[in-house]
XYZ file of C-alpha atoms in Angstrom:
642
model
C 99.916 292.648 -77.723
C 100.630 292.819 -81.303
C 98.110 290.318 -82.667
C 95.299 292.351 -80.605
C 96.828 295.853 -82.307
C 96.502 294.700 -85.594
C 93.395 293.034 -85.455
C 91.296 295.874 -84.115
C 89.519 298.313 -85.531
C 87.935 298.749 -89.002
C 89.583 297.570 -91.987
C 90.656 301.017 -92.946
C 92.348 301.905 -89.680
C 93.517 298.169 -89.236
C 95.557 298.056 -92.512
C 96.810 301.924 -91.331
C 97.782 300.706 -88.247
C 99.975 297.766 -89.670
C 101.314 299.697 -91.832
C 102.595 302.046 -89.256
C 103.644 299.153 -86.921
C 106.207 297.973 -89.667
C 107.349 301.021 -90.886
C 108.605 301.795 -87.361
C 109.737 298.608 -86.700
C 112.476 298.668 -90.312
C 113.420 302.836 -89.172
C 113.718 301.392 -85.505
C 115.668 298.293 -86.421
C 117.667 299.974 -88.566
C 118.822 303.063 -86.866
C 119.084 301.802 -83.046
C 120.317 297.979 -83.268
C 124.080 297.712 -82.763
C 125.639 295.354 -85.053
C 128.968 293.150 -84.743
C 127.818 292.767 -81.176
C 124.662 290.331 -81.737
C 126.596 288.501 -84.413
C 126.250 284.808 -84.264
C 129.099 283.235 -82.834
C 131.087 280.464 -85.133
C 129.928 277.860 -82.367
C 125.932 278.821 -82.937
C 126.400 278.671 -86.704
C 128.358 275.160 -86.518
C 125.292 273.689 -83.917
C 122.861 275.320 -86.618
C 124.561 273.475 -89.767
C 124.627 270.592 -87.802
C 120.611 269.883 -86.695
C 118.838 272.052 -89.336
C 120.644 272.100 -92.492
C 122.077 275.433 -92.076
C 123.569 275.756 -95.510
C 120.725 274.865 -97.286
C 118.954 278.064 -98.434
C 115.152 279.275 -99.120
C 114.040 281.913 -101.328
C 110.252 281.891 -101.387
C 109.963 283.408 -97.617
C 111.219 286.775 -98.509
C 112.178 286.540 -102.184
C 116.463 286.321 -101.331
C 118.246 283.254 -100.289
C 118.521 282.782 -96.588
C 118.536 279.969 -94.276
C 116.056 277.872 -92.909
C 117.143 278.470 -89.401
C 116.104 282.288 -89.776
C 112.696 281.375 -91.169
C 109.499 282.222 -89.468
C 107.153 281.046 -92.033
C 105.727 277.125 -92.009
C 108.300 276.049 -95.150
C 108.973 272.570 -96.310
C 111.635 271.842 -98.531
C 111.366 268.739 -101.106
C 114.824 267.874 -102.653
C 115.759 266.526 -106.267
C 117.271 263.124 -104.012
C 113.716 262.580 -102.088
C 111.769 263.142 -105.791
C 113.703 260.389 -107.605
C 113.854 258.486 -104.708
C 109.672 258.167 -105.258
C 110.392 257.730 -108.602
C 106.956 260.078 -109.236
C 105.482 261.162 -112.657
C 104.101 264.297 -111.744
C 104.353 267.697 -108.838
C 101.127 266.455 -107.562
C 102.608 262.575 -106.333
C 105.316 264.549 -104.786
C 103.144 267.442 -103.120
C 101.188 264.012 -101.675
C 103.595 263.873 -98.911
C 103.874 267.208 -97.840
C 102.499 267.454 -94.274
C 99.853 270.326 -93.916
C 99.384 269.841 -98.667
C 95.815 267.969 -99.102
C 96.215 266.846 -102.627
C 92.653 265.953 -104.266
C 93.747 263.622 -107.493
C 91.717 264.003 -110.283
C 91.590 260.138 -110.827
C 94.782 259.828 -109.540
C 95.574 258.201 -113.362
C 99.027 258.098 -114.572
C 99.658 262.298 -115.144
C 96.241 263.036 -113.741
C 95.199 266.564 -112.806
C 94.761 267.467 -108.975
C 93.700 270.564 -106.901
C 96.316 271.483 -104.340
C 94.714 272.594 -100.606
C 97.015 274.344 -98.204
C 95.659 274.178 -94.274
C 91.672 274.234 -95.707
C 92.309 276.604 -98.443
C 90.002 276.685 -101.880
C 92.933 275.560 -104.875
C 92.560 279.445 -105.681
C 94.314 280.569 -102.982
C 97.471 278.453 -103.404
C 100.222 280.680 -105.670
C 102.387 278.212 -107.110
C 105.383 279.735 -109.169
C 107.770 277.821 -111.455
C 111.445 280.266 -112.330
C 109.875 282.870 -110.654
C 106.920 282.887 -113.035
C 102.869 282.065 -111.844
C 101.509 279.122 -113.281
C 98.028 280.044 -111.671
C 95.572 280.685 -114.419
C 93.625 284.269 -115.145
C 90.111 282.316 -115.419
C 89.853 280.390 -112.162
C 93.013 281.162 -110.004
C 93.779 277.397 -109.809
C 97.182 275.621 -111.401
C 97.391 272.971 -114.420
C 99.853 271.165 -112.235
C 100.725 268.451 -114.054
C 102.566 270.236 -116.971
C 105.117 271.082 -114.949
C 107.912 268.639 -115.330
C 108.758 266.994 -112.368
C 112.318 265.873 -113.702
C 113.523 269.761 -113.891
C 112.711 270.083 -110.227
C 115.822 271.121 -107.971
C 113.578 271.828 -104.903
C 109.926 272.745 -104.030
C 109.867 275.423 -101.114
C 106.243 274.998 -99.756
C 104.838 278.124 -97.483
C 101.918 276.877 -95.628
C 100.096 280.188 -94.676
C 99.978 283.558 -96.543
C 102.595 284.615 -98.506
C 101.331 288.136 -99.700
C 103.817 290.245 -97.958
C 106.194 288.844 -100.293
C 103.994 287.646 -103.314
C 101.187 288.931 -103.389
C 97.665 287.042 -104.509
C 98.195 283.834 -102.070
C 95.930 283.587 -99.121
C 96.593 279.675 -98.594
C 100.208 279.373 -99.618
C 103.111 279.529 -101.869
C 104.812 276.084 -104.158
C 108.080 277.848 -105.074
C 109.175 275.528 -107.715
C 113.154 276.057 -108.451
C 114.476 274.228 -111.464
C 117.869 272.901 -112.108
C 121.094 274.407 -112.318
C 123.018 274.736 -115.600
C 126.192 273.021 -115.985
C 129.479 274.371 -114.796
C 132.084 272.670 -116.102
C 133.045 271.736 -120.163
C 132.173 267.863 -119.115
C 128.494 266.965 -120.409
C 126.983 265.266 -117.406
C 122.743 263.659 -117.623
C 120.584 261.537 -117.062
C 118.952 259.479 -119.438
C 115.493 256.980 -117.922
C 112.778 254.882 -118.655
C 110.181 253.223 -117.143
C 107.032 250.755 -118.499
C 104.264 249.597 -116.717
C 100.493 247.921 -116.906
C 98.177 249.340 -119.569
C 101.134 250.357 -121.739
C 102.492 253.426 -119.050
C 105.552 254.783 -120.319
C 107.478 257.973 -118.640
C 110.766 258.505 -120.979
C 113.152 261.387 -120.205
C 116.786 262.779 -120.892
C 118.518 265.468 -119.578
C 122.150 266.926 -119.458
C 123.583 269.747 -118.674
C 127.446 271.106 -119.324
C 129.119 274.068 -120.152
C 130.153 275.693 -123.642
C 132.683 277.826 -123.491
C 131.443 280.796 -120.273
C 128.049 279.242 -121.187
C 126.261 277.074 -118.813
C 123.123 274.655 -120.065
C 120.322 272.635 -119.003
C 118.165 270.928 -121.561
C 115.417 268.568 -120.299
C 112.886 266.568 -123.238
C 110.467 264.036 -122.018
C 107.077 261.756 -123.159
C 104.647 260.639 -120.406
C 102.049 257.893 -122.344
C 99.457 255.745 -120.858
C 96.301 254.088 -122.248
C 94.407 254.882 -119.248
C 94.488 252.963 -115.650
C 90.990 252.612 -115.020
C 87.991 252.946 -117.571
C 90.721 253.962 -120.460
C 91.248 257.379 -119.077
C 94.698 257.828 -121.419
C 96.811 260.169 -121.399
C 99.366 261.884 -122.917
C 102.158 264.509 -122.534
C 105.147 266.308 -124.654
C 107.589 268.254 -122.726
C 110.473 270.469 -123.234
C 112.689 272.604 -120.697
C 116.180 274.716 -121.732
C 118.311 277.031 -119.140
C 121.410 279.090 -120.784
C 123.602 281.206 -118.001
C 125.770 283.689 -118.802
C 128.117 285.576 -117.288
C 129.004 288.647 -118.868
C 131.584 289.315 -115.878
C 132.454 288.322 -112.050
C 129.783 290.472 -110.930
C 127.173 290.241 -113.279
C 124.828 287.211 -115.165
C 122.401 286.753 -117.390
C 119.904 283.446 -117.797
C 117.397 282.348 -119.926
C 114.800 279.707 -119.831
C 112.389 278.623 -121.945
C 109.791 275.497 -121.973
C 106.728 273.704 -123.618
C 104.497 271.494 -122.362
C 101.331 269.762 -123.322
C 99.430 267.378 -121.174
C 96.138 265.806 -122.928
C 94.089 263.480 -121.041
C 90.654 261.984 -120.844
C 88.980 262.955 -117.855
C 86.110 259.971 -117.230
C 86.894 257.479 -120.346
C 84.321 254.596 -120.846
C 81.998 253.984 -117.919
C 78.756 251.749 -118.328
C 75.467 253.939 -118.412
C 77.338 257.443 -118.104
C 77.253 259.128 -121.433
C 78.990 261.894 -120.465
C 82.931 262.491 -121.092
C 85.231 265.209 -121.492
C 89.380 265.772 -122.886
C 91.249 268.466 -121.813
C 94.348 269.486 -123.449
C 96.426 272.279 -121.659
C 99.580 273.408 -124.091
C 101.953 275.688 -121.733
C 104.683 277.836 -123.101
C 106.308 280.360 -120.839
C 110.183 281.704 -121.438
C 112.420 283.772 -118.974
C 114.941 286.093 -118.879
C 116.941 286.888 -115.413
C 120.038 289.439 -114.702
C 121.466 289.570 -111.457
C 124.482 292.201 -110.679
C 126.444 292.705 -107.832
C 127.665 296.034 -106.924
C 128.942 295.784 -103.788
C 129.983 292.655 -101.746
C 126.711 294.165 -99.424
C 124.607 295.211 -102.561
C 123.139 293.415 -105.171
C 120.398 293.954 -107.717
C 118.147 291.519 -109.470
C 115.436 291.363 -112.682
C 113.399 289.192 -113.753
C 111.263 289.423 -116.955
C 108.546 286.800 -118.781
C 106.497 285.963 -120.781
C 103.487 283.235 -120.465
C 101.395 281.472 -122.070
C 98.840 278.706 -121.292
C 95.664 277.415 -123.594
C 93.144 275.452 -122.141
C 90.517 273.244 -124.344
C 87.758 270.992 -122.782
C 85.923 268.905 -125.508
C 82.623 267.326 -123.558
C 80.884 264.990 -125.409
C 77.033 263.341 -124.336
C 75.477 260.527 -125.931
C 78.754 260.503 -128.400
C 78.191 263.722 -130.051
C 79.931 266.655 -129.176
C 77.848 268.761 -126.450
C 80.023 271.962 -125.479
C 83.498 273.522 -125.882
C 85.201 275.806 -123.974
C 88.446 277.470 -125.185
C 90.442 279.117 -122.160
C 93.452 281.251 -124.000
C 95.705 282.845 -121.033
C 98.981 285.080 -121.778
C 100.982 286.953 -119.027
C 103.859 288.949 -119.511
C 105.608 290.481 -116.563
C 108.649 290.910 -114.639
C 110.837 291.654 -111.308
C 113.039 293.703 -109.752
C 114.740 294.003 -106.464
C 117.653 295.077 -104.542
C 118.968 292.907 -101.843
C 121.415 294.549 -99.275
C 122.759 292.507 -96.456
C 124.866 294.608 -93.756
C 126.231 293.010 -90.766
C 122.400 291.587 -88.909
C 120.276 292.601 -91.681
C 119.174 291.534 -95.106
C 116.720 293.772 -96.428
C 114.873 293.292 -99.564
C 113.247 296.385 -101.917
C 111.248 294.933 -104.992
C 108.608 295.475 -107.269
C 106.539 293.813 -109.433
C 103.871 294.130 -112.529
C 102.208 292.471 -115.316
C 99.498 292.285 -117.696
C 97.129 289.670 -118.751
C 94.428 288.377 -120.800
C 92.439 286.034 -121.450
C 90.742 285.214 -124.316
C 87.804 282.805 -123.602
C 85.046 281.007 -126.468
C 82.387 278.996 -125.202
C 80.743 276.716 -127.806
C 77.230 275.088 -127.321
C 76.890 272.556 -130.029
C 73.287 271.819 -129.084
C 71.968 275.493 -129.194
C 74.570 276.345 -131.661
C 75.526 279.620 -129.856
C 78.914 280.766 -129.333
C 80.305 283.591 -127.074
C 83.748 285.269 -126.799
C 85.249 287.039 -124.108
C 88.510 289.055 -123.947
C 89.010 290.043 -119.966
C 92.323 292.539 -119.112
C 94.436 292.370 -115.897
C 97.144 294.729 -114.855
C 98.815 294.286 -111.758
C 101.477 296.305 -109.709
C 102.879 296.234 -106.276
C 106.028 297.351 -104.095
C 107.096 295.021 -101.113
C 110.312 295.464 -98.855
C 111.589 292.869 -96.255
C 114.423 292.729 -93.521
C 115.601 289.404 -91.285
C 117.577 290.775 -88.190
C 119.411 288.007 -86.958
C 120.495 289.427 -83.662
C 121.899 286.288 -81.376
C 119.995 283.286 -81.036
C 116.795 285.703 -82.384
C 115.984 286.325 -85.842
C 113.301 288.954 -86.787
C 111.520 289.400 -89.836
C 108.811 292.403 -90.733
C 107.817 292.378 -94.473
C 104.942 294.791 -96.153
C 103.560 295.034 -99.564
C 100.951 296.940 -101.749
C 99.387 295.382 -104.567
C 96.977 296.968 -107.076
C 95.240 295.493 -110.415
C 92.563 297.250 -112.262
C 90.327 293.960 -111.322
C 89.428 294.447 -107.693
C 91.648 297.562 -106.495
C 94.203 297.713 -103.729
C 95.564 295.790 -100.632
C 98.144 295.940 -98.186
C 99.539 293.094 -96.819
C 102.179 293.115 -93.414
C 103.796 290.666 -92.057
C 105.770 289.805 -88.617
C 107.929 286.868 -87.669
C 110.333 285.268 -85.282
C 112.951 282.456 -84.824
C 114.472 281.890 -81.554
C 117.364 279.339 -80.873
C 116.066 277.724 -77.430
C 118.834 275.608 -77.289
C 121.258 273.707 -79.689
C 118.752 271.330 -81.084
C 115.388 273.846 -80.450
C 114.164 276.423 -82.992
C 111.072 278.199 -82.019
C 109.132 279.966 -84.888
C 106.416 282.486 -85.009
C 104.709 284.691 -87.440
C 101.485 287.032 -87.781
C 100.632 287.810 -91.190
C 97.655 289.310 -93.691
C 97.076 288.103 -97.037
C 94.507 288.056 -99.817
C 93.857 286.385 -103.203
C 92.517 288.099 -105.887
C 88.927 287.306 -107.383
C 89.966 285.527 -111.180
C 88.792 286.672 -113.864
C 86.418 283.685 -114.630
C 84.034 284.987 -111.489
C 84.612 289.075 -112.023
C 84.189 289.887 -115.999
C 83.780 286.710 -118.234
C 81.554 284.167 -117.003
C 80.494 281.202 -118.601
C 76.818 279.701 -119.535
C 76.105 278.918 -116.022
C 78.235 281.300 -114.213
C 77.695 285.240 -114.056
C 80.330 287.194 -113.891
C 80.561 290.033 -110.785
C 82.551 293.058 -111.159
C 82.058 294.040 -107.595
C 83.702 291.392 -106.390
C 86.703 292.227 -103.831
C 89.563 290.582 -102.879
C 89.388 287.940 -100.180
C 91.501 288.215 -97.332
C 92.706 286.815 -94.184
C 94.387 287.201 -90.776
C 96.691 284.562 -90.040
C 98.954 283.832 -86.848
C 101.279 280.235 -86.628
C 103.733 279.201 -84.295
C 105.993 275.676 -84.157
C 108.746 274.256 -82.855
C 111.414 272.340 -84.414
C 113.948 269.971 -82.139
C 115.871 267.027 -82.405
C 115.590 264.401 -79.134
C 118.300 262.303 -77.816
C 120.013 263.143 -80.887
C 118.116 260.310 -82.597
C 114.777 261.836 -82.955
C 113.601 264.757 -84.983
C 109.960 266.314 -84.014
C 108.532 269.116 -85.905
C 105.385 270.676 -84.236
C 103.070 274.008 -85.794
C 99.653 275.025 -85.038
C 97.655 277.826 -87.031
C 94.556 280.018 -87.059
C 93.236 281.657 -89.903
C 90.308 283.766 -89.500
C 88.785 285.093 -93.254
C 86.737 287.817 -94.334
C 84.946 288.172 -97.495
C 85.232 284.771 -98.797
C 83.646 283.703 -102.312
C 80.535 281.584 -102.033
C 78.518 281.044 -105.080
C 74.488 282.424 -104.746
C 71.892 281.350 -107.159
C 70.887 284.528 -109.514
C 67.279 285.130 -108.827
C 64.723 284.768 -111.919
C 67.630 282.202 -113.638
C 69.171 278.915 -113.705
C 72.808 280.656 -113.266
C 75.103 281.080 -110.446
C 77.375 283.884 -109.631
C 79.802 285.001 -106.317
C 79.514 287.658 -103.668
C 81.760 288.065 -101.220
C 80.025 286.586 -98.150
C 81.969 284.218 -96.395
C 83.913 284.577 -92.742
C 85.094 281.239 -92.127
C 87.802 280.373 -89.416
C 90.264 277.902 -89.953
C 92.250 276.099 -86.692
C 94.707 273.496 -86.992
C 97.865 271.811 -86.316
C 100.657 269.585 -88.238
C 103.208 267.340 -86.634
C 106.156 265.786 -88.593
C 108.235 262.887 -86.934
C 111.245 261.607 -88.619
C 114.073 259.193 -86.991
C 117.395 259.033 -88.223
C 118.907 256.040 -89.943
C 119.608 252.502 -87.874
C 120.571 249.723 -89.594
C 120.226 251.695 -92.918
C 116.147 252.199 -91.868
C 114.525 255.314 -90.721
C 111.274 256.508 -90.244
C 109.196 259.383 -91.317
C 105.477 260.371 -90.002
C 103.153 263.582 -90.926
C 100.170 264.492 -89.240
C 97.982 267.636 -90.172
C 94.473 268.274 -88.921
C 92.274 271.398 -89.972
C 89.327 272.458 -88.343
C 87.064 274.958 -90.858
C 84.171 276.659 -89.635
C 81.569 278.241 -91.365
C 79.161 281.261 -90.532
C 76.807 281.917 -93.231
C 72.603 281.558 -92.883
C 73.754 279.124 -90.289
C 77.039 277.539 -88.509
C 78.356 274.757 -90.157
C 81.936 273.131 -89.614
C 84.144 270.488 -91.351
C 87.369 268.532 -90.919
C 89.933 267.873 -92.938
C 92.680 265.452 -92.185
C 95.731 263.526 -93.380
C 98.606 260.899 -92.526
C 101.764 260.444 -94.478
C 103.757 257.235 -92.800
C 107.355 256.707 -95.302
C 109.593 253.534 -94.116
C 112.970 253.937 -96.347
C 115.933 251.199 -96.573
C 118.818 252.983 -97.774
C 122.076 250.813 -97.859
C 124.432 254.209 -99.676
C 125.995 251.703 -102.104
C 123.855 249.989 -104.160
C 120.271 249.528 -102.852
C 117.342 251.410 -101.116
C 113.658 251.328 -100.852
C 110.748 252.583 -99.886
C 106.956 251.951 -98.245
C 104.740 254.659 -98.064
C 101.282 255.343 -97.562
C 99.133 258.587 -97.376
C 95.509 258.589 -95.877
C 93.021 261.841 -96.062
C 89.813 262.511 -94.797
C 87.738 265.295 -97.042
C 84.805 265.099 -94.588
C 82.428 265.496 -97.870
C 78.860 264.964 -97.491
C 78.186 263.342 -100.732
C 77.801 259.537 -100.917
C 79.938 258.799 -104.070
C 83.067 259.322 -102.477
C 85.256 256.438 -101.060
C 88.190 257.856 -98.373
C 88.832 255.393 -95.638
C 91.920 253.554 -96.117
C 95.278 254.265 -96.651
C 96.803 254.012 -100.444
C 100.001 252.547 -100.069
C 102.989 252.888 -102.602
C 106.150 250.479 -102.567
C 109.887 251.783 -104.586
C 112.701 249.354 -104.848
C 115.685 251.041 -106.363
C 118.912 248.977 -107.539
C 121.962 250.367 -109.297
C 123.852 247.642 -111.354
C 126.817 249.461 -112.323
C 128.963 252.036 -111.299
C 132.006 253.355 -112.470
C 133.982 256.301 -111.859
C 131.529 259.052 -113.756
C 128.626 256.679 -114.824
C 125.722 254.345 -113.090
C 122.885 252.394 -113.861
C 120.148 251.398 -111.658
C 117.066 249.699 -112.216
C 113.831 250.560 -110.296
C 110.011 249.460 -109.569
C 106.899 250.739 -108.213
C 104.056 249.036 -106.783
C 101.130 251.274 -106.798
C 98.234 250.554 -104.325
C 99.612 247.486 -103.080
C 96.602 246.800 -101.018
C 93.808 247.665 -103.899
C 92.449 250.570 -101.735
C 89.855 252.743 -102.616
C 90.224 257.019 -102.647
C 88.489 259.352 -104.773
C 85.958 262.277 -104.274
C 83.999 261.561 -107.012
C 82.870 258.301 -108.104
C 83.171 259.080 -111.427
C 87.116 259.455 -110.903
C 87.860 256.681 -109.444
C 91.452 255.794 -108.273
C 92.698 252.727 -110.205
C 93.646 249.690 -108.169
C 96.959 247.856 -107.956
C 99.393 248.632 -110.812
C 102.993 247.517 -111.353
C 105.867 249.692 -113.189
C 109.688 248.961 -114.002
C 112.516 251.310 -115.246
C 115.993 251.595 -116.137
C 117.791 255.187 -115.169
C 121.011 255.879 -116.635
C 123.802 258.741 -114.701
C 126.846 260.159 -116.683
């Protein structure tokens, strides 16, 4: 079969062979497949709409809008609606109830960091993009996630599962963040909220969005302040966001965006008899520009180009003096372009992509009074090209792409997957994919004082094969069901260098990685419904010797939801790290209670009031005891609509 074709082999004649497979498969498709007569019928389309949202559409799967229906990949899609409806401060809170996303809170503070997990993936491996543009970082491949505004969010497309045939560098996953649309008509319309709550939290934000003239807009400002939760751990963060769209005729538009944002938080605060602490302050500046043109009502191209720029500084301090200081200085610039043709069952996509980057790292040692500077390059390029066939009740969808960066070479990365429409209220879904993520820069060329950098290092990869189903029963019921395998080669582990106290990584590891995720969700009786998430991963290890873990997680969300005036919300999120370290704390649920009122309403205005309970039940869950999670905490806000 085709999962036994592609795996076979050695790597050289493996990635030839894939290669080959999909090649034939697009000339094949393309040249043999009759068209009008596997077109869906009206009736299929209408049942579609109906049970699975047919209109909404995805981009992240193959980089051009289609519709979840037709989408092979594990995706979950988190709306603007379901975001204010949790009334969260940052991506991370939201990301929290993603079946299948283990979120690891830094604290879990007011605007705390996090690392973000996909299936048993390292934080490296999950791409997450904001306008098209990667917020990953050059030195350690892992995302500053909370200076991303969570207010600007429109959706979140979530790919659990390799994403490479499309994107490139993202072994565990892709967070496809898509921001707000400008305005379109001359009418200003915004939304203008505050909230307050224990230790002096405030979260204050406006937006508003309109049109001048053939121009559209979206401005977003914001302030996120807190004295700290637990042990003083404050924080603070300044945030701007700006979208201008232009068209320059029917056929053809231009947008800009451009944003600033600068989280600073203390990472431990004051803690009896630990005389360690550390600030980090991450100032992120990134602006856009994006032209798409249609030629044809079948044709249409699309560019993207950016420019990015992200500085991270850690101040540590021991004993109250300053002890070290590490100055991570990223900047990206890079861009897009792609033609997107759709023809009768096809929608093919041709693209390509490239960038450069470099970072510009000083590490200061206060006590030895050394200093060291580092200036690592990365250029990247890569093709990729995509079709979904939709013939029937069957949608097919082969994807390729070759990467290359002057880092750690080349890689290929195919991909094959299926939807079937069973029956009216049954999708099936299946794909078979290869991806990789790219060693960062941090582990290949720069280094730090206890880290040596490898230049040998190659790119990790993996093999991965997934396959749901997706059904409503008794039309009152909605079950979601996928189960996955991943099976990795050359993995990063970190070896002690022999003759010195540093570390550095080899590519070494071949763990497998089995699992499944279940998502229940009832619809509305008596204005309540229920929602339940389930996702268990199984990793295994083979290095000296076999070694296994398990990871996880339950999401339970009980919503009240009246459609006038009132709804509410109880929801709770348990996860199991399976750590072997003893200052951890991760057996009970944490359990989160919104209340949302509106108080007035007129014809193009509201008002509504809301407030959050935090950790009702004082649970305990952090991975380090350091960090831990503050107990109950109470918040209150006002949000204005007009």
């Amino acid at each position: 079969n085709l999962m036994t074709i592609m795996k076979t082999g050695n790597p050289g004649r493996d990635e030839f062979t894939s290669y080959l497979f999909i090649s034939l498969f697009f000339i094949l498709n393309i040249l043999f497949f009759p068209t009008s007569a596997f077109a869906q019928s009206e009736e299929e389309m209408r049942i579609l709409r109906m049970y699975f949202k047919e209109e909404e559409l995805v981009i992240a799967p193959t980089r051009a809008p289609k519709s979840l229906s037709q989408v092979a990949e594990n995706v979950t899609v988190i709306t603007t609606k379901e975001i204010e409806g949790m009334n969260a401060h940052t991506v991370a809170e939201v990301l929290e109830r993603v079946t299948g996303v283990f979120v690891e809170f830094l604290g879990h503070d007011f605007g705390s960091d996090a690392n973000l997990y996909i299936q048993g993936s390292k934080e490296r491996h999950v791409l997450v993009l904001l306008d098209g543009v990667p917020w990953n970082t050059l030195s350690e491949g892992r995302t500053v996630i909370n200076s991303i505004p969570v207010r600007i969010i429109k959706r979140i497309e979530i790919i659990k599962g390799p994403a490479s045939s499309s994107w490139g560098s993202s072994l565990g996953g892709v967070i496809n963040i898509v921001t707000k649309d400008a305005g379109n008509n001359g009418k200003a319309t915004g939304v203008v909220s505050a909230s307050y709550g224990e230790r002096n939290t405030q979260d204050y934000n406006a937006e508003i969005s309109g049109k001048a003239g053939t121009v559209g807009y979206y401005l977003y400002a914001g302030r996120q302040d807190s004295d700290g939760l637990r042990n003083n751990r404050d924080f603070k963060n300044d945030n701007f966001y700006s979208k201008l769209d232009i068209p320059l005729s029917s056929d053809i538009k231009l947008m800009f965006t451009a944003a600033y944002s600068e989280p600073r938080i203390n990472h431990y605060g004051d803690i009896p008899n630990f005389y360690y602490n550390s600030t980090g302050i991450d100032r992120t500046f990134f602006i856009t520009s994006f032209l798409s043109a249609r030629f044809t009502q079948e044709l249409r191209f699309e560019a993207s180009f950016y420019t990015f720029k992200q500085k991270f500084i850690l101040d540590e301090v021991y004993n109250g003096a300053p002890y070290k200081k590490s100055i991570f200085d990223d900047e990206t610039r890079g861009g897009s372009g792609k033609l997107i043709w759709a023809h009768d069952i096809h929608t093919v996509v041709l693209g390509t992509d490239i960038s450069r980057g470099h970072l510009d790292q000083t590490n200061i040692d206060y006590w030895t009074e050394e200093t060291s500077r580092m200036y690592p390059r990365i250029s990247k390029w890569a093709v990729f090209a995509n079709d979904t066939i939709s013939i029937g009740k069957l949608s097919i969808t082969p994807g390729i792409r070759h990467d290359h960066n002057n880092v750690s070479g080349d890689f290929t990365s195919p991909s094959l997957g299926a939807t079937y429409s069973l029956a009216e209220h049954t999708i099936l879904r299946a794909s078979v994919a290869k991806g990789f993520t790219s060693p960062p820069l941090l582990f290949t060329t720069s280094g730090t004082s206890k880290l040596d950098p490898n230049p040998s290092l190659k790119p990790e990869k993996v093999w991965s094969y997934q396959a749901g189903i997706e059904s409503w029963m008794a039309d009152n019921l909605k079950a979601n069901i996928t189960i996955f395998h991943h099976e990795m080669e050359d993995e990063l582990i970190k070896e002690k260098v022999t003759g010195t106290s540093k570390k550095k990584y080899v590519n070494k590891g071949k763990p497998k990685r089995d699992g499944v995720e279940i998502d229940v969700e009832t619809v509305s009786f008596y204005n309540i419904s229920l929602k339940t998430g389930f996702a268990y991963v199984h990793k295994k290890f083979y290095l000296e010797e076999d070694t296994s873990e398990d990871n996880y997680a339950y999401n339970i969300i009980v919503k009240y939801d009246d459609s006038k005036s009132f709804s509410a919300q109880l929801a709770g999120n348990y996860t199991w790290w399976d750590l072997e370290f003893t200052d951890t704390a991760y057996d009970t649920f944490i359990w989160d209670l919104n209340l949302n009122k509106k108080i007035y309403s007129a014809e193009k205005t509201s008002a509504e009031i809301f407030l959050t309970a935090h950790n009702i039940f004082n649970g305990s869950h952090y991975t380090y005891d350091k960090r831990k999670n503050p107990r109950r905490w109470m918040e209150a806000g006002l949000r204005l609509k007009f």
